[in-house]
Coordinates of C-alpha atoms and ligand atoms in Angstrom, one line a residue:
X193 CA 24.3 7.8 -13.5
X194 CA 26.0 10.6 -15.7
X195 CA 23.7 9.1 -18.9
X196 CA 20.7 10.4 -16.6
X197 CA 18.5 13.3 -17.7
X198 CA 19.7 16.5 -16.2
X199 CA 17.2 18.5 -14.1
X200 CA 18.6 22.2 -13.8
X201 CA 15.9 23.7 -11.8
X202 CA 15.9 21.3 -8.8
X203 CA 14.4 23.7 -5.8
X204 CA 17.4 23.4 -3.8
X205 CA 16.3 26.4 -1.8
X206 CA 13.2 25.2 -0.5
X207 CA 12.4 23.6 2.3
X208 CA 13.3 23.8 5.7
X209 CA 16.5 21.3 7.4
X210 CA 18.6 19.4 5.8
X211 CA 18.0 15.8 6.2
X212 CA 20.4 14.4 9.3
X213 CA 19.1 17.2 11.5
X214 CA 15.5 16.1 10.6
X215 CA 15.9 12.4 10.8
X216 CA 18.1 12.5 14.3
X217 CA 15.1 14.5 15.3
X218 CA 12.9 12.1 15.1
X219 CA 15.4 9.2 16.4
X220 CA 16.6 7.7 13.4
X221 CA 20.2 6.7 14.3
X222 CA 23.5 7.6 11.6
X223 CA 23.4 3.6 11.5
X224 CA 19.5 3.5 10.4
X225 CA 20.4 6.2 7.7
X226 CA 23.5 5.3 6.7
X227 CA 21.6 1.6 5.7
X228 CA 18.9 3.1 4.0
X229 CA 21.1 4.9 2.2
X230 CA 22.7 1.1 1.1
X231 CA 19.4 0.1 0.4
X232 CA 18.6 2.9 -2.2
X233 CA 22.4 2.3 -3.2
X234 CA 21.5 -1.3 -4.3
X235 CA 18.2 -1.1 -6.1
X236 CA 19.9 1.9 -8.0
X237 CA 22.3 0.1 -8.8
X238 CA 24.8 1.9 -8.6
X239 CA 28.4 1.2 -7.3
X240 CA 28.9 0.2 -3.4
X241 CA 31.3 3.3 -3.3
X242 CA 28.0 5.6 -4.1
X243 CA 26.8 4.8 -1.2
X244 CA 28.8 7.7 0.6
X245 CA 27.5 10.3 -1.7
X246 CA 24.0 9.5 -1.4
X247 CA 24.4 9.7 2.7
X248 CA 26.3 13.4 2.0
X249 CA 23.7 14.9 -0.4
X250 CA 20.8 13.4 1.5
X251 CA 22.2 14.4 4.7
X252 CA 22.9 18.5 3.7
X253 CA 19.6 19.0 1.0
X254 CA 17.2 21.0 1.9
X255 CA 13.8 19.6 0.9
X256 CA 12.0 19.9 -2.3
X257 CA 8.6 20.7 -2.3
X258 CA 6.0 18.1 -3.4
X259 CA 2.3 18.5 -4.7
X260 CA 0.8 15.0 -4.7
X261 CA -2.4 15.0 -6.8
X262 CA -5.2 11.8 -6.6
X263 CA -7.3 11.8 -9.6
X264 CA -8.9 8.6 -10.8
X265 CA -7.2 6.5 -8.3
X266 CA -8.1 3.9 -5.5
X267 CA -5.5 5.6 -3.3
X268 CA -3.7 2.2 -3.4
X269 CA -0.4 3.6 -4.4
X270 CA -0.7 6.2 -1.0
X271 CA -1.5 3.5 0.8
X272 CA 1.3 1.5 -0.6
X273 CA 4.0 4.3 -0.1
X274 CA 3.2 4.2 4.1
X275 CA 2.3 1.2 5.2
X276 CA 5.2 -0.3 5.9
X277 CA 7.5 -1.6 8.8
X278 CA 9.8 0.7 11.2
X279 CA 11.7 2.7 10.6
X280 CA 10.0 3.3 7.8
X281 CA 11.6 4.1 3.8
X282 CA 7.8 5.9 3.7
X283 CA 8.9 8.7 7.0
X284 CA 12.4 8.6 6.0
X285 CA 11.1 9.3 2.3
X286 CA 8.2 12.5 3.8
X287 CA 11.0 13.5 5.7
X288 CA 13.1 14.4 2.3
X289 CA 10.1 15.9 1.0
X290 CA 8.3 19.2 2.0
X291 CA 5.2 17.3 1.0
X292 CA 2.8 21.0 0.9
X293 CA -0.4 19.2 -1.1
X294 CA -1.8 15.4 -0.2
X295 CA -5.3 14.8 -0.2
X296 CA -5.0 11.7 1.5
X297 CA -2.8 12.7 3.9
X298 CA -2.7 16.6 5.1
X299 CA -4.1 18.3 7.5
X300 CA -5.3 21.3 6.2
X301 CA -9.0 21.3 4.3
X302 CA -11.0 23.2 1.9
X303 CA -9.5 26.6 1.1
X304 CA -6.3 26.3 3.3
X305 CA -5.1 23.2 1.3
X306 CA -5.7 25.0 -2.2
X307 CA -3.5 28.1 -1.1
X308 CA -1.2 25.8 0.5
X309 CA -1.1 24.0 -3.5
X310 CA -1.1 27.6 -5.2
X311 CA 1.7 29.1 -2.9
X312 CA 4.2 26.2 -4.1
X313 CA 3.4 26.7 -8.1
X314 CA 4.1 29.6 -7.7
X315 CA 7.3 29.5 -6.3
X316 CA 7.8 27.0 -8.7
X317 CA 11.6 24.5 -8.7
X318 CA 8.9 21.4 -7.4
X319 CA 8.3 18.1 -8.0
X320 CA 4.7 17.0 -9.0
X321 CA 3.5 13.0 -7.9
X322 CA 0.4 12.2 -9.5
X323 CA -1.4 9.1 -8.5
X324 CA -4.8 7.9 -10.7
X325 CA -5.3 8.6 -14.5
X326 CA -7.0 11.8 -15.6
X327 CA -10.2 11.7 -17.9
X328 CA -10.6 13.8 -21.3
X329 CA -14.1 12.9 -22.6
X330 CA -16.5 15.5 -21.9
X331 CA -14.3 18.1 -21.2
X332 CA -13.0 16.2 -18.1
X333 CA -16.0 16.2 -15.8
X334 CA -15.7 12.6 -14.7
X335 CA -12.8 13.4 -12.5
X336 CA -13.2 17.1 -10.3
X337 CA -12.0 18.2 -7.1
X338 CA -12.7 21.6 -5.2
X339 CA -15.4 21.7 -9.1
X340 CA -12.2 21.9 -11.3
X341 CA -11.2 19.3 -13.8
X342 CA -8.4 16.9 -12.7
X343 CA -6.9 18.5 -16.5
X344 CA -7.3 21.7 -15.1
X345 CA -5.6 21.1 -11.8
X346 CA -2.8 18.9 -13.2
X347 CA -1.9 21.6 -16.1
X348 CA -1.8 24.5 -13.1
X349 CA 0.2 22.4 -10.5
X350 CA 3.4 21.1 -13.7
X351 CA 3.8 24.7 -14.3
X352 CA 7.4 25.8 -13.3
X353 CA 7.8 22.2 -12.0
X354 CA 10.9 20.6 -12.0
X355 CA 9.8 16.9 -12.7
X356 CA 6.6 15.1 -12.6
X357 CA 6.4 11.6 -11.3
X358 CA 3.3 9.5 -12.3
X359 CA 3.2 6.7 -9.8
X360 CA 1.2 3.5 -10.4
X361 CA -0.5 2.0 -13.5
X362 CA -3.4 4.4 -13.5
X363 CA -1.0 7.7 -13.5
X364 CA 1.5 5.9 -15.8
X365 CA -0.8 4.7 -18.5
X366 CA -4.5 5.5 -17.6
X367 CA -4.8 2.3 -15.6
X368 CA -8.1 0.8 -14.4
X369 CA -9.9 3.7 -16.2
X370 CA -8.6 3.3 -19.3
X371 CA -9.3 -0.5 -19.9
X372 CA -12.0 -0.8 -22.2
X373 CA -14.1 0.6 -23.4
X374 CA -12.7 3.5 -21.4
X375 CA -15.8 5.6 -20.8
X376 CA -14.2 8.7 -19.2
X377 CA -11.5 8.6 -21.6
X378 CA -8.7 7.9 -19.0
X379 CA -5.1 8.9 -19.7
X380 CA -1.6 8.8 -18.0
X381 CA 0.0 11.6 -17.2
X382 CA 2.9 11.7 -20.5
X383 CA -0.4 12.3 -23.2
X384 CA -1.1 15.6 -21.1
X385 CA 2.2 17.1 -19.6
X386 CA 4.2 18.6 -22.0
X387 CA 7.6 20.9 -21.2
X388 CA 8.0 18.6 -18.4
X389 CA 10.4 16.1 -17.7
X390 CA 7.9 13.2 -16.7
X391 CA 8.9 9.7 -15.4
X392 CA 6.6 6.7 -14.9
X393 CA 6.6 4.4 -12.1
X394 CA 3.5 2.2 -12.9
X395 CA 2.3 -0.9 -10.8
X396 CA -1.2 -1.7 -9.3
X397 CA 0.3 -0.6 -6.8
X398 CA 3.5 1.3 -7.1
X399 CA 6.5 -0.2 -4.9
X400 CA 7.7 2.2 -2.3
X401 CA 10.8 1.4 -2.9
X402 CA 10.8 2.8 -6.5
X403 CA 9.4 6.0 -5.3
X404 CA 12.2 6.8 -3.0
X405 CA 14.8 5.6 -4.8
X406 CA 13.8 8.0 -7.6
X407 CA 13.5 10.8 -5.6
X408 CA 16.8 9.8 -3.5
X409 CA 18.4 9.7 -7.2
X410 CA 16.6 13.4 -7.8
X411 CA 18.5 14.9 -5.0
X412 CA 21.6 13.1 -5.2
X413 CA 22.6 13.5 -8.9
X414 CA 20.3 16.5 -9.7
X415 CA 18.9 14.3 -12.7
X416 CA 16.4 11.9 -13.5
X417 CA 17.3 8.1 -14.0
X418 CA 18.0 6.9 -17.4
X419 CA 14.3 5.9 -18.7
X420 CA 12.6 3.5 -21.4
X421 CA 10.7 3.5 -24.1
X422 CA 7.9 4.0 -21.9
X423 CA 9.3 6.7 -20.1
X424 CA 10.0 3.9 -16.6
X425 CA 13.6 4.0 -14.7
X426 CA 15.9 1.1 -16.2
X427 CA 17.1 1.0 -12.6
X428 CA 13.8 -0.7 -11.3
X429 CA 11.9 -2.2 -14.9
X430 CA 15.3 -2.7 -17.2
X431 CA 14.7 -6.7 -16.7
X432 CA 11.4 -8.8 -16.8
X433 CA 10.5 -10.3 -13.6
X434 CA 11.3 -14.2 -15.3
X435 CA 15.1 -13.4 -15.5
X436 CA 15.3 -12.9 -11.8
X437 CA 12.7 -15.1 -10.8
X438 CA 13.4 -17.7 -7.6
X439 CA 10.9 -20.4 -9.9
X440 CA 12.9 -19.8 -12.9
X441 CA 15.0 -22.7 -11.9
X442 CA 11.4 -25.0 -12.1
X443 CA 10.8 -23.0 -15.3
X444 CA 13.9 -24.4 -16.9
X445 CA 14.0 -27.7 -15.8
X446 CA 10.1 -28.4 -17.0
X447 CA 8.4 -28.1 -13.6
X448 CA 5.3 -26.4 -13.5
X449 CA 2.5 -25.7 -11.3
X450 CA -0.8 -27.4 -13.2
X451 CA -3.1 -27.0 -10.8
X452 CA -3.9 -24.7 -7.7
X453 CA -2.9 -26.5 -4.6
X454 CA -0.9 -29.1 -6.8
X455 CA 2.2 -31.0 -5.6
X456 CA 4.0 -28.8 -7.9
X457 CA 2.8 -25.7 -6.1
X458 CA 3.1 -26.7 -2.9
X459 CA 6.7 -27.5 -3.8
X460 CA 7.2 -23.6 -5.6
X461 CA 7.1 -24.7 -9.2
X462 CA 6.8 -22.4 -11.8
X463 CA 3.2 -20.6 -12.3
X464 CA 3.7 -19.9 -16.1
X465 CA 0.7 -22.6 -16.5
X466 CA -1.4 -21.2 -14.1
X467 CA -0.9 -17.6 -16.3
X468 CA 2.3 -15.9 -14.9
X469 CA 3.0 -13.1 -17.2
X470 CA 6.7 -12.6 -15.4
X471 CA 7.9 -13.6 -18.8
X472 CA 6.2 -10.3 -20.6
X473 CA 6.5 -7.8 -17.5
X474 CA 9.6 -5.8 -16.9
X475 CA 9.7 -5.4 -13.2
X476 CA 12.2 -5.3 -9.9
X477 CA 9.6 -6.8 -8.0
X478 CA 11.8 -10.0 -7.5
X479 CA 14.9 -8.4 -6.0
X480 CA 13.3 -5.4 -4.1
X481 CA 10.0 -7.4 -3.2
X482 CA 7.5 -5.7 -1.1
X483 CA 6.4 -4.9 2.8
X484 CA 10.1 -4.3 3.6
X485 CA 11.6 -7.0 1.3
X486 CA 9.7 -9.8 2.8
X487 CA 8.1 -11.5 0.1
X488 CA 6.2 -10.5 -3.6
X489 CA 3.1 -12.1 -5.4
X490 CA 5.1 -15.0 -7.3
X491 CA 6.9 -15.7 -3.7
X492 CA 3.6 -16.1 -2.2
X493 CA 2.4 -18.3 -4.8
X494 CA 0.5 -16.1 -6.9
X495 CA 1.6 -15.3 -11.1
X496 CA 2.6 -12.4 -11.7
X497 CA -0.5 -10.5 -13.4
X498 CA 2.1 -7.9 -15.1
X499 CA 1.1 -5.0 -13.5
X500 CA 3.9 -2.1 -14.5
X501 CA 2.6 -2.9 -18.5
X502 CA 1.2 -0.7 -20.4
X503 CA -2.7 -1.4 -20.9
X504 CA -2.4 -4.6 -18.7
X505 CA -5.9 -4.6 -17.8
X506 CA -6.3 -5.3 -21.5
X507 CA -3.8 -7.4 -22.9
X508 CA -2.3 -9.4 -19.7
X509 CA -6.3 -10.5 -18.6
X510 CA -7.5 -13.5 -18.2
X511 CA -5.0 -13.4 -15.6
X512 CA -5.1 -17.4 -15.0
X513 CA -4.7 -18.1 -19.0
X514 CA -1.2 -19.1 -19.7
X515 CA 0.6 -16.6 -21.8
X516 CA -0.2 -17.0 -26.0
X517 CA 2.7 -17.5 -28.0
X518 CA 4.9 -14.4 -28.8
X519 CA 6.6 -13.8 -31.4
X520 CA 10.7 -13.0 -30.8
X521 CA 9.9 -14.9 -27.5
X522 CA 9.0 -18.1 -27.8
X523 CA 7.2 -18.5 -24.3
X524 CA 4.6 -21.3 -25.0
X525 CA 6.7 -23.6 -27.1
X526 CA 9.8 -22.8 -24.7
X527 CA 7.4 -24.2 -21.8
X528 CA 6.4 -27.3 -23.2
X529 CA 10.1 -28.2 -24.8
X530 CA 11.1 -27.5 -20.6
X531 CA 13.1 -24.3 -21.7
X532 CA 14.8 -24.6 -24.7
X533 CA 15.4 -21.6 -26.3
X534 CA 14.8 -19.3 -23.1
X535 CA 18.3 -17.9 -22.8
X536 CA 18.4 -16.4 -26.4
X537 CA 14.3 -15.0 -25.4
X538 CA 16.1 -13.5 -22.3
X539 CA 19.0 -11.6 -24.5
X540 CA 16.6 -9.8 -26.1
X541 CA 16.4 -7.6 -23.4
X542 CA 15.1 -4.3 -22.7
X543 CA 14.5 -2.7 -26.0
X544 CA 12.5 -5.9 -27.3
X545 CA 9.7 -5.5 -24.5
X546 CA 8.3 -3.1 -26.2
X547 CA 7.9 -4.8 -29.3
X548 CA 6.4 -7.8 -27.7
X549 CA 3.7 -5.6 -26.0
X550 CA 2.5 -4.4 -28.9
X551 CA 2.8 -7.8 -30.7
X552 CA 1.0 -9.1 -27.7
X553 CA -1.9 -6.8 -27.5
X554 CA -2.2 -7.3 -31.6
X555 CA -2.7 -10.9 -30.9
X556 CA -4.3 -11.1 -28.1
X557 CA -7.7 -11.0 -30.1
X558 CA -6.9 -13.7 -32.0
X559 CA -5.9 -16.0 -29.0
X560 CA -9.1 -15.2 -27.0
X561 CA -11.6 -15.6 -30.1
Ligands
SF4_606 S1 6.8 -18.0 -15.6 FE1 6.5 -16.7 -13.7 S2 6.7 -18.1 -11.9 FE2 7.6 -19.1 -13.8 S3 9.8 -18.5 -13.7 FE3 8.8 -17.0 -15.0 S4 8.2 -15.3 -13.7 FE4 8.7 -17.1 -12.4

């Protein structure tokens, strides 16, 4: 956690109670927290004895302010980040945030919401989520609220922030929006905000899980999470969703679904026919899961369509066409020689995924022509 980014201007002086008070307020028992706080421990990552810290500095900071911004968005990652089982990681998670700007989600309207946004810039120390990709063509007029540009507003609201966290695909990497031919000329937030530390969470949707574990990081260690290439926490997409896959097994040993409804599905084989792109997507999706841990897409039978990718409405589609070959990984000819070679593809690790993206999208004209 020491390797993480340092954030120096962390608003530690905003915000009302500190967490405990809040949380035993609204009948969350010690034993409640104290396993949330074991939960966020674990998909950190970090040591079992960290666990004790996290409770402390959760329990005495005060809350940051938040400004969550919706620009060309489906509000899927909102609806993501509460829905979810009791007590919930989404009221525990509001609960550490003074969240003072939410479309979606606050009360106030019109005028009162906009002072309510302009009153925490500038006060400045606060953390910006952005959800939805922000359009450049034509000055921006494809995306306005309260008639200002989504550019406008999200260059305003990063101003004296401490950190800005793009959540889902859209935000991330420009999403939906920016698939082609991109009319509106959709980006993510790290082509705009400069100054900034920015960290990406992509996903169609985000996992709630990875938002508050971020955060809980924020406040606990004053710093950001180490990041990669493409500016995500190694904590939650450091490994591709194949290496920790429970079909990986049925990968390995040959077994594959070849048809929907199959024998082979019906028994859990592996989807990589069917076009899983778990091999190509760097994800926590099968330790963490979603809805409270209780299952995720490959789980429920589904490939994995490799949503946290950059451009994946571009180069992971057709979504039910087996992955092409890749260079440095082997997948197609790994599949049909039942897994040979898989465990040298899997020790490329992290800093190859990038690489095979971009090899990926380069040949993905080729493999569709
Ligand atoms: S190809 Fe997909 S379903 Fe098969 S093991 Fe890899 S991630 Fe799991």
């Amino acid at each position: 956690m020491a390797k993480g980014r340092r954030i120096v201007s962390i608003s530690e002086t905003a915000g009302a109670d500190g967490m405990l008070a809040m949380l035993k307020h609204k009948g969350v028992s010690r034993r409640e927290f104290l396993r949330f706080c074991a939960v966020i421990g674990a998909t950190l990552a970090v040591p079992v004895e960290m666990v004790g810290k996290i409770a402390d500095a959760l329990a005495s900071v005060r809350r940051p302010p938040v400004i969550w911004l919706e620009f060309q968005d489906c509000a899927g990652c909102t609806e993501s980040f509460l829905r979810a089982s009791r007590p919930t990681v989404a009221e525990i998670v509001l609960d550490l945030l003074s969240v003072d700007y939410h479309e979606t989600i606050m009360a106030a309207a019109g005028r009162q919401a906009e002072e309510a946004r302009e009153a925490t810039i500038k006060t400045g120390g606060h953390l910006v989520i952005v959800e939805g990709s922000i359009p450049i063509k034509d000055g921006g007029l494809y995306c306005c609220v309260g008639g200002r540009t989504a550019m406008e507003i999200l260059s305003e609201a990063t101003r004296g922030a401490a950190a800005v966290i793009a959540v889902g695909n859209c935000a991330a990497f420009g999403g939906l929006a920016a698939a082609e031919p991109n009319p509106t000329g959709a980006v993510g937030v790290r082509d705009l905000v400069k100054g900034v530390p920015v960290i990406n969470l992509p996903g169609c949707p985000v996992n709630a899980i990875n938002i508050t574990a971020t955060v809980v990081h924020y406040l606990t260690f004053k710093s950001l999470p180490e990041l990669d290439a493409w500016g995500r926490p190694l904590f939650a997409y450091g490994k591709r969703i194949h290496d920790n896959c429970e079909r990986r097994a049925h990968f390995d040993a040959g077994q594959f679904v070849e048809a929907w409804g199959d024998e082979g599905h019906r028994k859990g084989w592996c989807l990589y026919k069917m076009g899983c792109k778990g091999p190509e997507t760097y994800s926590n999706c099968p330790t963490v899961r979603w809805n409270e841990g209780i299952n995720w897409p490959v789980g429920a039978g589904h490939g994995c369509v490799g949503c946290t990718q950059p451009g994946f409405w571009d180069t992971m589609t057709p979504f039910y066409r087996r992955l092409p070959t890749v260079p440095g990984f082997s997948v197609e000819s790994t599949a049909d020689k039942i897994g040979l070679g898989l465990a040298a593809a899997a020790a490329v690790g992290v800093a190859a995924h990038a690489v095979a993206s971009s090899v990926r999208r380069k040949t993905k004209g080729t493999e569709e022509s």
